[in-house]
Short mmCIF file of C-alpha atoms in Angstrom, two decimals:
data_model
loop_
_atom_site.label_atom_id
_atom_site.label_comp_id
_atom_site.label_asym_id
_atom_site.label_seq_id
_atom_site.Cartn_x
_atom_site.Cartn_y
_atom_site.Cartn_z
CA MET A 175 45.48 -5.45 -19.07
CA ARG A 176 46.16 -1.71 -20.18
CA LYS A 177 42.37 -0.62 -20.45
CA LEU A 178 42.22 -2.40 -16.95
CA LYS A 179 44.62 -0.51 -15.63
CA ALA A 180 42.89 2.79 -17.34
CA ALA A 181 39.47 1.43 -15.67
CA ILE A 182 41.34 0.62 -11.97
CA SER A 183 43.36 4.33 -12.32
CA TYR A 184 40.33 6.44 -13.50
CA GLU A 185 38.34 4.61 -10.51
CA CYS A 186 41.20 5.53 -7.43
CA LEU A 187 42.25 8.37 -8.70
CA THR A 188 39.08 10.13 -9.02
CA SER A 189 38.00 9.02 -5.63
CA PHE A 190 41.46 9.93 -3.98
CA LYS A 191 40.50 13.40 -3.39
CA HIS A 192 37.49 12.62 -1.54
CA ILE A 193 39.05 11.15 1.25
CA TRP A 194 41.03 14.28 2.33
CA ILE A 195 37.57 15.98 1.78
CA PHE A 196 36.08 13.17 3.79
CA TYR A 197 38.64 13.59 6.66
CA GLY A 198 38.68 17.29 6.70
CA ILE A 199 35.40 17.32 7.47
CA THR A 200 35.57 14.97 10.11
CA PHE A 201 38.60 16.30 11.68
CA SER A 202 37.07 19.76 11.53
CA ILE A 203 33.57 18.60 13.39
CA VAL A 204 35.77 16.58 15.83
CA GLY A 205 37.83 19.55 16.77
CA ILE A 206 34.89 21.48 16.84
CA ILE A 207 33.32 19.04 19.76
CA PHE A 208 36.10 18.91 21.94
CA ILE A 209 36.17 22.70 21.77
CA ILE A 210 33.06 23.39 22.70
CA ILE A 211 33.58 20.36 25.19
CA GLY A 212 36.63 21.63 26.70
CA ILE A 213 34.73 25.52 27.17
CA SER A 214 31.55 24.48 28.80
CA THR A 215 33.72 21.88 30.92
CA GLY A 216 36.83 23.72 31.30
CA ASP A 217 38.64 20.46 31.05
CA SER A 218 41.34 20.18 28.59
CA GLU A 219 41.58 16.19 28.54
CA VAL A 220 38.52 15.13 27.33
CA ARG A 221 38.51 11.62 26.43
CA GLY A 222 36.93 11.51 22.75
CA THR A 223 35.06 8.28 22.23
CA ILE A 224 33.96 10.03 18.36
CA SER A 225 34.80 6.12 16.39
CA LEU A 226 36.72 7.26 13.80
CA GLU A 227 35.90 3.71 12.34
CA VAL A 228 31.74 4.42 12.31
CA ASN A 229 33.19 7.45 10.21
CA SER A 230 34.75 5.42 8.00
CA MET A 231 32.48 2.62 7.80
CA VAL A 232 29.94 5.41 6.60
CA TYR A 233 32.16 6.78 4.02
CA VAL A 234 32.79 3.65 2.37
CA GLY A 235 29.36 2.57 2.65
CA ILE A 236 28.81 5.64 0.71
CA LEU A 237 31.42 4.46 -1.86
CA GLY A 238 29.89 1.58 -2.30
CA VAL A 239 26.80 3.06 -4.01
CA LEU A 240 28.50 5.81 -5.47
CA GLY A 241 30.98 2.75 -6.83
CA PHE A 242 28.08 1.75 -9.17
CA LYS A 243 25.89 5.28 -9.57
CA GLU A 244 28.43 7.25 -10.83
CA ASP A 245 31.73 5.32 -12.22
CA PHE A 246 29.30 2.34 -13.66
CA LYS A 247 27.46 5.50 -16.38
CA MET A 248 30.86 6.78 -17.08
CA LEU A 249 32.99 3.28 -17.45
CA ILE A 250 29.92 1.79 -19.90
CA GLN A 251 29.93 4.84 -21.74
CA ASN A 252 33.54 4.21 -22.79
CA GLY A 253 33.34 0.66 -23.73
CA PHE A 254 34.16 -1.26 -21.15
CA THR A 255 32.58 -4.54 -20.01
CA ARG A 256 31.00 -5.16 -16.67
CA LYS A 257 33.78 -7.69 -15.71
CA TYR A 258 36.00 -4.72 -16.18
CA ILE A 259 33.69 -2.36 -14.54
CA PHE A 260 33.59 -4.74 -11.48
CA ILE A 261 37.13 -5.26 -11.19
CA ALA A 262 38.31 -1.51 -11.42
CA THR A 263 35.41 -0.80 -8.67
CA LEU A 264 36.70 -3.78 -6.43
CA SER A 265 40.14 -2.29 -6.77
CA LEU A 266 38.62 1.05 -5.83
CA PHE A 267 37.17 -0.51 -3.21
CA ALA A 268 40.48 -1.98 -1.79
CA PHE A 269 42.43 1.18 -2.48
CA ILE A 270 39.83 3.18 -0.25
CA SER A 271 39.52 0.73 1.93
CA SER A 272 43.47 0.50 2.66
CA ILE A 273 43.96 4.11 3.14
CA LEU A 274 41.23 4.44 5.55
CA SER A 275 42.18 1.60 7.76
CA LEU A 276 45.73 2.76 7.63
CA VAL A 277 44.99 6.28 8.87
CA ASP A 278 42.48 5.28 11.09
CA THR A 279 44.97 3.05 12.25
CA ILE A 280 47.86 5.52 12.58
CA ILE A 281 45.69 7.97 13.92
CA SER A 282 43.88 6.01 16.79
CA ARG A 283 46.93 5.02 17.97
CA VAL A 284 48.35 8.32 18.12
CA LEU A 285 45.43 9.96 19.80
CA HIS A 286 44.78 6.98 22.61
CA GLU A 287 49.01 7.45 23.52
CA ALA A 288 47.72 11.25 23.77
CA MET A 289 44.82 10.12 26.17
CA LEU A 290 42.26 12.07 23.92
CA TYR A 291 40.46 9.16 21.80
CA ASP A 292 39.83 5.29 22.53
CA SER A 293 38.95 3.20 18.97
CA VAL A 294 36.10 0.64 18.43
CA PHE A 295 39.02 -1.59 17.52
CA GLY A 296 40.98 -1.27 20.96
CA GLY A 297 37.84 -0.86 22.73
CA LEU A 298 37.33 -4.51 21.56
CA TYR A 299 40.46 -6.42 20.63
CA GLY A 300 42.33 -4.32 23.43
CA PHE A 301 45.05 -1.28 22.73
CA ASP A 302 48.27 -3.79 22.90
CA GLN A 303 47.54 -5.50 19.60
CA PRO A 304 50.08 -5.16 16.95
CA PHE A 305 49.69 -2.86 14.02
CA ILE A 306 49.21 -4.89 11.00
CA MET A 307 45.94 -6.50 12.93
CA ASN A 308 44.79 -3.66 13.65
CA TRP A 309 44.91 -2.13 10.10
CA LEU A 310 43.99 -5.70 8.74
CA ILE A 311 40.72 -6.27 10.48
CA LEU A 312 39.54 -2.86 9.66
CA PHE A 313 40.73 -2.89 5.93
CA LEU A 314 38.52 -5.79 5.76
CA PHE A 315 35.43 -4.68 7.53
CA TYR A 316 35.46 -1.66 5.28
CA MET A 317 35.67 -3.90 1.94
CA SER A 318 32.95 -6.14 3.13
CA VAL A 319 30.59 -2.83 4.07
CA CYS A 320 31.68 -1.73 0.05
CA CYS A 321 30.79 -5.25 -0.76
CA ILE A 322 27.12 -5.19 1.08
CA MET A 323 26.55 -1.47 -0.23
CA TYR A 324 27.44 -2.32 -3.67
CA LEU A 325 25.01 -5.37 -3.88
CA GLY A 326 22.11 -3.36 -2.50
CA VAL A 327 22.60 -0.59 -4.99
CA LEU A 328 23.04 -3.31 -7.88
CA THR A 329 20.00 -5.04 -6.10
CA VAL A 330 17.95 -1.61 -6.26
CA ASN A 331 19.02 -0.67 -9.84
CA ARG A 332 17.85 -4.78 -11.03
CA LEU A 333 14.60 -4.55 -9.00
CA GLY A 334 13.70 -1.13 -9.33
CA LYS A 335 12.72 1.05 -6.49
CA ARG A 336 9.15 -0.68 -5.47
CA LYS A 337 10.30 -4.09 -5.58
CA SER A 338 13.27 -3.41 -3.37
CA LEU A 339 11.23 -0.80 -1.27
CA ILE A 340 9.13 -4.02 -0.42
CA ILE A 341 12.12 -6.19 -0.04
CA GLY A 342 14.16 -3.60 2.16
CA LEU A 343 11.33 -3.42 4.52
CA GLY A 344 11.09 -7.08 4.53
CA LEU A 345 14.43 -7.29 5.25
CA LEU A 346 14.01 -4.70 8.08
CA MET A 347 11.21 -6.76 9.93
CA VAL A 348 13.18 -10.02 9.72
CA LEU A 349 16.03 -8.62 11.43
CA ALA A 350 14.71 -5.70 13.71
CA LEU A 351 11.92 -7.90 15.16
CA LEU A 352 12.03 -11.24 13.63
CA LEU A 353 15.30 -12.15 14.92
CA PRO A 354 15.56 -10.65 18.13
CA ALA A 355 12.19 -12.32 19.19
CA ILE A 356 12.97 -15.45 17.80
CA PHE A 357 16.05 -14.81 19.52
CA ARG A 358 14.25 -13.67 22.85
CA TYR A 359 10.90 -16.30 22.72
CA VAL A 360 11.74 -19.25 20.70
CA LEU A 361 15.29 -19.88 21.54
CA ASP A 362 15.93 -21.58 24.81
CA ASP A 363 18.71 -20.15 27.25
CA ARG A 364 21.66 -22.73 25.98
CA ALA A 365 20.60 -21.69 22.14
CA ARG A 366 21.32 -18.23 23.25
CA SER A 367 24.11 -18.76 24.86
CA MET A 368 25.60 -20.53 22.02
CA THR A 369 24.21 -17.96 19.74
CA VAL A 370 26.02 -15.01 21.25
CA GLU A 371 28.97 -17.14 21.67
CA LEU A 372 29.27 -17.71 18.12
CA LEU A 373 29.06 -14.20 17.18
CA LEU A 374 31.53 -13.35 19.57
CA LYS A 375 33.98 -15.89 18.53
CA GLY A 376 32.74 -14.74 14.88
CA LEU A 377 34.18 -11.28 16.05
CA GLY A 378 37.64 -12.90 17.39
CA ILE A 379 36.22 -12.41 21.34
CA MET A 380 36.55 -15.73 23.13
CA PRO A 381 34.58 -17.47 26.03
CA ASP A 382 37.56 -17.58 28.15
CA GLY A 383 38.39 -13.75 27.60
CA LYS A 384 41.26 -14.24 25.18
CA VAL A 385 41.36 -12.92 21.85
CA ALA A 386 41.59 -14.39 18.17
CA LEU A 387 42.50 -12.05 15.73
CA VAL A 388 42.35 -14.65 12.79
CA ASN A 389 38.53 -14.90 13.48
CA PRO A 390 37.60 -11.61 12.17
CA CYS A 391 39.75 -11.85 9.52
CA VAL A 392 38.06 -14.91 8.07
CA LEU A 393 34.64 -13.42 8.85
CA PHE A 394 35.03 -10.50 7.18
CA ILE A 395 37.14 -12.32 3.95
CA ALA A 396 33.94 -14.66 3.79
CA LEU A 397 31.60 -11.69 3.36
CA THR A 398 33.89 -9.56 1.17
CA GLY A 399 33.99 -12.79 -0.80
CA VAL A 400 30.47 -13.80 -0.81
CA PHE A 401 29.03 -10.27 -1.43
CA GLY A 402 31.39 -9.53 -3.96
CA PHE A 403 30.39 -12.60 -5.65
CA VAL A 404 27.17 -12.04 -5.53
CA SER A 405 27.44 -8.63 -6.90
CA TYR A 406 29.47 -10.21 -9.92
CA LEU A 407 26.64 -12.25 -10.51
CA VAL A 408 24.09 -9.18 -10.73
CA ILE A 409 26.38 -6.78 -12.42
CA GLN A 410 27.15 -9.72 -15.19
CA ARG A 411 22.93 -9.07 -16.26
CA THR A 412 23.14 -4.81 -15.11
CA GLU A 413 21.39 -2.70 -17.93
CA LEU A 414 21.97 0.81 -18.44
CA LYS A 415 18.92 3.18 -16.93
CA ALA A 416 19.07 6.21 -18.33
CA MET B 295 35.69 -5.88 -42.05
CA ALA B 296 32.27 -7.31 -41.85
CA GLY B 297 30.64 -4.37 -40.44
CA ILE B 298 27.74 -4.43 -37.58
CA GLU B 299 25.42 -7.60 -38.06
CA ILE B 300 22.86 -7.77 -36.41
CA HIS B 301 20.81 -11.01 -36.63
CA GLY B 302 17.33 -11.47 -35.30
CA VAL B 303 17.57 -9.39 -32.18
CA THR B 304 14.32 -9.08 -29.95
CA LYS B 305 14.04 -7.01 -26.48
CA ARG B 306 11.15 -6.32 -24.26
CA PHE B 307 10.48 -4.00 -21.76
CA GLY B 308 7.97 -5.81 -19.44
CA ASP B 309 4.92 -5.86 -21.76
CA VAL B 310 6.46 -3.84 -24.64
CA LYS B 311 8.15 -5.41 -27.36
CA ALA B 312 11.09 -2.80 -28.16
CA LEU B 313 12.66 -4.88 -30.71
CA ASP B 314 11.15 -7.59 -32.92
CA ASP B 315 13.33 -9.78 -34.72
CA VAL B 316 15.65 -6.98 -36.10
CA THR B 317 18.15 -8.55 -39.05
CA VAL B 318 20.06 -5.73 -40.25
CA THR B 319 23.87 -5.01 -41.28
CA PHE B 320 25.99 -1.88 -41.38
CA GLU B 321 28.49 -2.38 -43.55
CA PRO B 322 32.18 -1.08 -43.48
CA GLU B 323 32.91 2.49 -44.68
CA LYS B 324 29.23 3.28 -45.06
CA ILE B 325 27.46 6.42 -43.67
CA TYR B 326 23.74 5.42 -42.37
CA GLY B 327 20.70 7.31 -41.30
CA PHE B 328 19.41 5.10 -38.75
CA LEU B 329 15.63 6.81 -38.78
CA GLY B 330 12.75 6.38 -36.61
CA ARG B 331 9.76 7.90 -34.70
CA ASN B 332 10.27 8.37 -31.29
CA GLY B 333 10.04 4.80 -29.31
CA ALA B 334 10.56 3.27 -32.53
CA GLY B 335 13.81 1.25 -31.19
CA LYS B 336 16.22 3.44 -32.30
CA SER B 337 17.96 3.97 -28.89
CA THR B 338 17.44 0.64 -27.54
CA LEU B 339 19.16 -0.84 -30.72
CA ILE B 340 21.88 1.39 -30.09
CA ASN B 341 21.97 0.59 -26.75
CA ILE B 342 22.69 -3.23 -27.47
CA ILE B 343 24.78 -2.67 -29.98
CA ALA B 344 27.13 -0.64 -27.51
CA ASN B 345 26.65 -3.40 -24.67
CA ARG B 346 24.22 -1.27 -22.50
CA LEU B 347 21.43 -3.60 -22.75
CA PHE B 348 21.27 -6.97 -23.27
CA ALA B 349 19.35 -8.25 -25.96
CA ASP B 350 16.37 -11.34 -25.09
CA GLY B 351 17.35 -12.83 -28.62
CA GLY B 352 19.23 -12.53 -31.39
CA SER B 353 23.38 -12.00 -31.97
CA ILE B 354 25.12 -9.01 -32.77
CA LEU B 355 28.70 -9.49 -34.21
CA ILE B 356 31.09 -6.70 -34.70
CA ASP B 357 33.34 -7.69 -37.50
CA GLY B 358 32.42 -11.13 -36.63
CA THR B 359 33.35 -10.92 -33.12
CA PRO B 360 30.26 -10.91 -30.75
CA ALA B 361 29.17 -7.23 -29.27
CA ALA B 362 27.84 -8.19 -26.10
CA GLU B 363 30.87 -8.01 -22.80
CA ASN B 364 33.82 -8.15 -25.23
CA MET B 365 36.88 -5.90 -24.60
CA GLY B 366 37.61 -7.55 -28.37
CA VAL B 367 35.71 -4.80 -29.46
CA HIS B 368 36.58 -1.82 -27.63
CA ASP B 369 38.72 -0.33 -29.94
CA LYS B 370 36.36 -0.76 -32.87
CA ILE B 371 33.16 0.99 -31.76
CA PHE B 372 32.72 4.53 -29.97
CA CYS B 373 28.46 5.17 -29.18
CA MET B 374 27.96 9.03 -28.56
CA SER B 375 24.43 8.48 -26.87
CA GLU B 376 21.86 10.84 -26.30
CA ALA B 377 22.27 10.18 -22.32
CA ASP B 378 24.53 11.55 -20.59
CA LEU B 379 26.52 9.41 -19.34
CA TYR B 380 29.87 11.32 -18.02
CA ASP B 381 31.12 11.97 -14.65
CA ASP B 382 29.37 16.04 -14.76
CA SER B 383 31.74 17.12 -12.01
CA MET B 384 34.37 16.73 -14.05
CA ARG B 385 36.18 18.99 -15.92
CA ILE B 386 35.77 18.86 -19.77
CA ARG B 387 39.49 18.65 -20.38
CA ASP B 388 39.95 15.37 -17.64
CA ILE B 389 37.72 13.88 -19.51
CA PHE B 390 39.67 14.26 -22.58
CA LYS B 391 42.66 13.33 -20.89
CA TRP B 392 40.65 9.87 -19.36
CA THR B 393 39.26 9.21 -22.99
CA GLY B 394 42.71 9.73 -23.95
CA ARG B 395 43.52 6.67 -21.64
CA PHE B 396 40.67 4.51 -22.37
CA TYR B 397 41.04 4.62 -26.32
CA ASP B 398 44.21 3.77 -28.32
CA ASN B 399 42.89 5.75 -30.84
CA PHE B 400 41.77 9.10 -29.48
CA ASP B 401 43.43 12.39 -30.59
CA ILE B 402 43.55 15.03 -27.72
CA ASP B 403 44.72 17.25 -30.10
CA LYS B 404 41.77 17.04 -32.30
CA ALA B 405 39.29 17.32 -29.40
CA LEU B 406 41.07 20.97 -28.27
CA GLU B 407 40.71 21.90 -31.83
CA ILE B 408 37.25 21.18 -32.41
CA SER B 409 36.49 21.93 -29.14
CA LYS B 410 38.05 25.70 -30.05
CA LYS B 411 36.18 25.73 -33.13
CA PHE B 412 33.05 25.34 -31.14
CA GLU B 413 34.29 27.77 -28.60
CA LEU B 414 33.88 24.86 -26.14
CA ASP B 415 35.14 26.11 -22.60
CA THR B 416 37.26 22.92 -22.04
CA GLY B 417 37.96 24.20 -18.33
CA LYS B 418 34.35 24.22 -17.22
CA ARG B 419 32.77 21.41 -15.70
CA PHE B 420 30.13 18.83 -18.13
CA LYS B 421 27.24 19.38 -15.35
CA THR B 422 27.43 23.56 -15.93
CA LEU B 423 27.59 23.44 -19.85
CA SER B 424 24.53 24.20 -21.29
CA LYS B 425 22.20 21.47 -23.16
CA GLY B 426 23.94 22.56 -26.58
CA TYR B 427 27.67 22.20 -25.23
CA GLN B 428 27.05 19.18 -23.35
CA SER B 429 26.44 18.11 -26.64
CA ILE B 430 29.10 19.47 -28.04
CA PHE B 431 31.39 17.87 -25.86
CA LYS B 432 29.75 14.50 -26.42
CA LEU B 433 29.69 15.27 -30.36
CA THR B 434 33.97 16.42 -30.02
CA VAL B 435 34.60 13.25 -28.19
CA ALA B 436 33.05 11.07 -30.88
CA LEU B 437 34.60 12.95 -33.39
CA SER B 438 38.21 12.84 -31.89
CA LEU B 439 38.38 8.63 -31.88
CA ASN B 440 39.72 7.30 -35.13
CA VAL B 441 37.12 3.98 -34.17
CA PRO B 442 35.94 1.95 -37.31
CA TYR B 443 32.17 1.75 -36.32
CA LEU B 444 31.17 5.37 -35.36
CA ILE B 445 27.33 5.64 -33.39
CA PHE B 446 25.68 9.03 -33.15
CA ASP B 447 22.26 8.93 -31.03
CA GLU B 448 20.69 12.29 -31.70
CA PRO B 449 23.49 13.73 -32.28
CA VAL B 450 22.51 17.62 -32.68
CA LEU B 451 20.24 17.51 -29.58
CA GLY B 452 19.65 21.37 -28.30
CA LEU B 453 22.63 22.31 -31.11
CA ASP B 454 21.36 25.79 -33.03
CA ALA B 455 22.41 25.78 -37.37
CA ASN B 456 25.34 27.27 -37.01
CA HIS B 457 26.75 24.62 -34.61
CA ARG B 458 24.48 21.83 -36.78
CA GLU B 459 26.24 22.96 -39.72
CA MET B 460 29.70 23.11 -37.90
CA PHE B 461 29.10 19.25 -36.79
CA TYR B 462 27.86 17.81 -40.19
CA ASP B 463 31.45 19.74 -41.94
CA ILE B 464 33.82 18.08 -39.35
CA MET B 465 31.85 14.74 -39.50
CA LEU B 466 32.28 14.75 -43.35
CA ARG B 467 36.20 16.13 -43.41
CA GLU B 468 36.50 13.12 -40.86
CA TYR B 469 35.22 10.43 -43.33
CA ALA B 470 37.03 11.82 -45.99
CA GLN B 471 40.48 11.62 -44.47
CA SER B 472 39.91 8.41 -42.59
CA PRO B 473 36.60 6.50 -43.77
CA ARG B 474 34.16 4.39 -41.93
CA THR B 475 30.91 3.40 -40.03
CA ILE B 476 29.12 5.84 -39.31
CA ILE B 477 25.72 5.61 -37.77
CA ILE B 478 23.16 8.99 -37.50
CA ALA B 479 20.30 8.44 -35.21
CA THR B 480 18.21 11.52 -36.12
CA HIS B 481 14.56 13.76 -36.70
CA LEU B 482 16.35 16.07 -38.50
CA ILE B 483 15.96 13.91 -41.51
CA GLU B 484 16.43 16.56 -44.11
CA GLU B 485 19.34 17.86 -42.70
CA VAL B 486 21.58 14.39 -42.82
CA SER B 487 19.79 13.14 -46.03
CA GLY B 488 22.25 14.63 -48.30
CA MET B 489 25.43 12.90 -46.20
CA ILE B 490 23.87 9.56 -45.52
CA GLU B 491 24.67 6.73 -48.22
CA ASP B 492 22.08 4.29 -46.43
CA VAL B 493 18.98 4.47 -44.64
CA VAL B 494 17.95 2.23 -42.14
CA LEU B 495 14.07 2.69 -41.36
CA ILE B 496 13.06 1.28 -37.61
CA ASP B 497 9.34 1.31 -36.42
CA SER B 498 8.14 0.05 -33.95
CA GLY B 499 10.45 -2.49 -33.53
CA LYS B 500 11.01 -3.63 -36.80
CA ILE B 501 13.28 -2.83 -39.48
CA LEU B 502 10.59 -1.73 -42.43
CA PHE B 503 13.97 -1.22 -44.54
CA CYS B 504 17.86 -1.10 -45.20
CA GLU B 505 18.10 0.87 -48.78
CA GLU B 506 20.80 2.86 -50.52
CA VAL B 507 19.31 6.88 -50.23
CA GLU B 508 20.04 7.62 -53.86
CA LYS B 509 17.99 4.09 -55.12
CA LEU B 510 15.07 4.76 -52.54
CA MET B 511 15.18 8.32 -54.41
CA GLU B 512 14.89 6.95 -57.63
CA GLU B 513 12.54 4.31 -56.51
CA SER B 514 9.81 6.61 -55.09
CA TYR B 515 7.76 9.63 -56.45
CA CYS B 516 4.64 11.50 -55.96
CA VAL B 517 1.51 11.63 -58.28
CA ALA B 518 -0.82 14.48 -57.67
CA GLY B 519 -4.21 15.09 -59.64
CA LEU B 520 -7.66 14.83 -58.85
CA SER B 521 -8.77 12.04 -56.46
CA SER B 522 -10.53 9.56 -58.85
CA GLN B 523 -7.47 10.00 -61.30
CA VAL B 524 -5.03 9.59 -58.48
CA ASP B 525 -6.83 6.43 -57.19
CA ASP B 526 -7.20 5.10 -60.89
CA TYR B 527 -3.27 5.56 -61.44
CA CYS B 528 -2.32 3.93 -58.20
CA ARG B 529 -4.40 0.52 -58.42
CA GLY B 530 -1.99 -2.10 -58.02
CA LYS B 531 0.89 0.10 -56.92
CA GLU B 532 2.65 0.10 -54.02
CA VAL B 533 1.06 2.94 -52.12
CA VAL B 534 2.86 4.16 -48.98
CA GLY B 535 0.63 6.91 -48.74
CA THR B 536 -1.83 9.93 -49.53
CA ASP B 537 -2.84 13.25 -48.48
CA GLN B 538 -5.77 14.30 -49.69
CA LEU B 539 -6.91 17.98 -50.30
CA GLY B 540 -11.04 18.91 -51.61
CA ALA B 541 -11.22 16.93 -54.78
CA LEU B 542 -7.09 16.65 -55.08
CA LYS B 543 -5.11 13.75 -54.23
CA GLN B 544 -1.53 13.08 -53.83
CA ALA B 545 -0.29 9.81 -53.50
CA TYR B 546 3.29 8.67 -52.94
CA ILE B 547 4.17 5.97 -54.19
CA ILE B 548 7.80 3.40 -54.20
CA GLY B 549 8.29 1.54 -57.62
CA GLU B 550 9.20 2.15 -61.46
CA ARG B 551 7.32 5.53 -62.15
CA GLU B 552 4.97 4.65 -65.09
CA LYS B 553 2.84 7.37 -67.21
CA ILE B 554 0.03 6.69 -68.64
CA ALA B 555 -0.62 7.62 -72.26
CA GLY B 556 -3.62 10.33 -72.43
CA ASN B 557 -3.44 10.83 -68.72
CA ASP B 558 -1.24 14.85 -68.47
CA SER B 559 -3.62 15.91 -66.05
CA LEU B 560 -1.97 13.92 -63.50
CA GLN B 561 1.47 15.74 -61.97
CA PHE B 562 4.75 13.40 -61.09
CA SER B 563 7.22 14.62 -58.41
CA GLN B 564 10.02 13.65 -56.72
CA VAL B 565 9.42 12.90 -52.72
CA ASN B 566 11.84 14.02 -50.49
CA LEU B 567 12.92 11.82 -47.69
CA GLN B 568 11.41 13.09 -44.82
CA LYS B 569 7.81 12.82 -46.83
CA LEU B 570 8.79 9.61 -47.53
CA PHE B 571 9.39 8.70 -43.74
CA ILE B 572 6.75 10.04 -42.60
CA LYS B 573 4.67 8.36 -45.04
CA LEU B 574 6.35 5.15 -44.72
CA THR B 575 6.12 5.37 -40.67
CA GLU B 576 2.57 7.03 -40.28
CA LYS B 577 0.59 3.99 -39.99
CA GLY B 578 3.43 2.01 -38.41
CA GLY B 579 4.95 0.48 -41.83
CA GLU B 580 1.63 -1.16 -42.72
CA SER B 581 1.98 -0.13 -46.37
CA ILE B 582 5.40 -1.92 -46.59
#
């Protein structure tokens, strides 16, 4: 357990400083945009729509990739097994996701009160939802993004660039062309509305207009679980590529 | 302690058979030279021992414990690799600090002392070091770890002669203070020939032999003379290679030295490890 603790500490402590660099850059850009808009429109009460959650999602996505690329090498050099590396990496994802979701929740609520900013969460579920649910859903969402990206990079490493590119393009075709085509031309109106309803229900937006925050929690837990488990299976057969 | 026991290990990379039924044992508290040409399979075997690659078949035991995916061997073995696997944006002293947290028997004071000897700036980031100093850093980590099995994969890459000498000195001093198994995979055979006890020779993924250096040197020799006389002498002997210059021939033989009465024109001499290595591997080990 002591070794595992050391690996988790390494993952978390060496990534911690990057969070503040990320927020520093994000808020600098947001600040500059506000100043430019303010100067050009002369309106000091500009309501922002720059989504913190989207920035954080990109950040955790990058973290998911780097979680494999850099830390796997360092930890395997130091004799850690893949099981330990996987647990340490998942702990890093949980650590970073919890901090980002906490900061995003606090900032979005403060800025919303100050009439400067509307978060994606607030836009979807309303601004009167409990703080803890706002944090929890963001946390689970960031965790699932990390796990999806982690599985992606593990797959690329395992299959090689060429095969991964072919699979990636195939997946892109399915998502961007095949599924929309099926949705539009194959499904009838009833099936289409049922699909949309199912997706919205999964996100917690019920047909009667009410919000069920348990649904996105279950959805993101399921995504984290499935992608995390498959990542574990892949990393168990992952070899070092110099 | 049972050493590192490798049984029938095979490894393929696509169509290439990198290791072919490799069986060898690295015994405790010995210094091994692990020799082989480029692409012979040295690094592949080392990476399998260090759990960085998986064998397609066979097994590796470290003191009787399976080496693959086993934290039970974590504090028994350390492998200094030729590849740069460290976080290159990290400062050297921070990597020392983390290594100290990862390993129970990492001596950070020793690491700083060795760094000082090599004039390695521990305040620098790994990526800003020259290739030679990156090797020095990796050597420093390995030499400051008191593990029973220490593997060096091309340890002196990019090091100048002085630094190489320093490394060998420190390594031998550490070995004298605390005997352990040291495996050195290198191309600089002559440099290590004086300090290794046993030599393991690998070629085209197969172990050609594992032998005590002293015994190997005793059992191998070189005979030179006129081509026809050398050919006559070599008949029925285990000739591992020959060199020809005009009518003169030199043959490298493994076996007991036998002088034939009345044939004083043949000259016998000791063969050095590097020459023997070249001769043994130039035909892909056919002569064995």
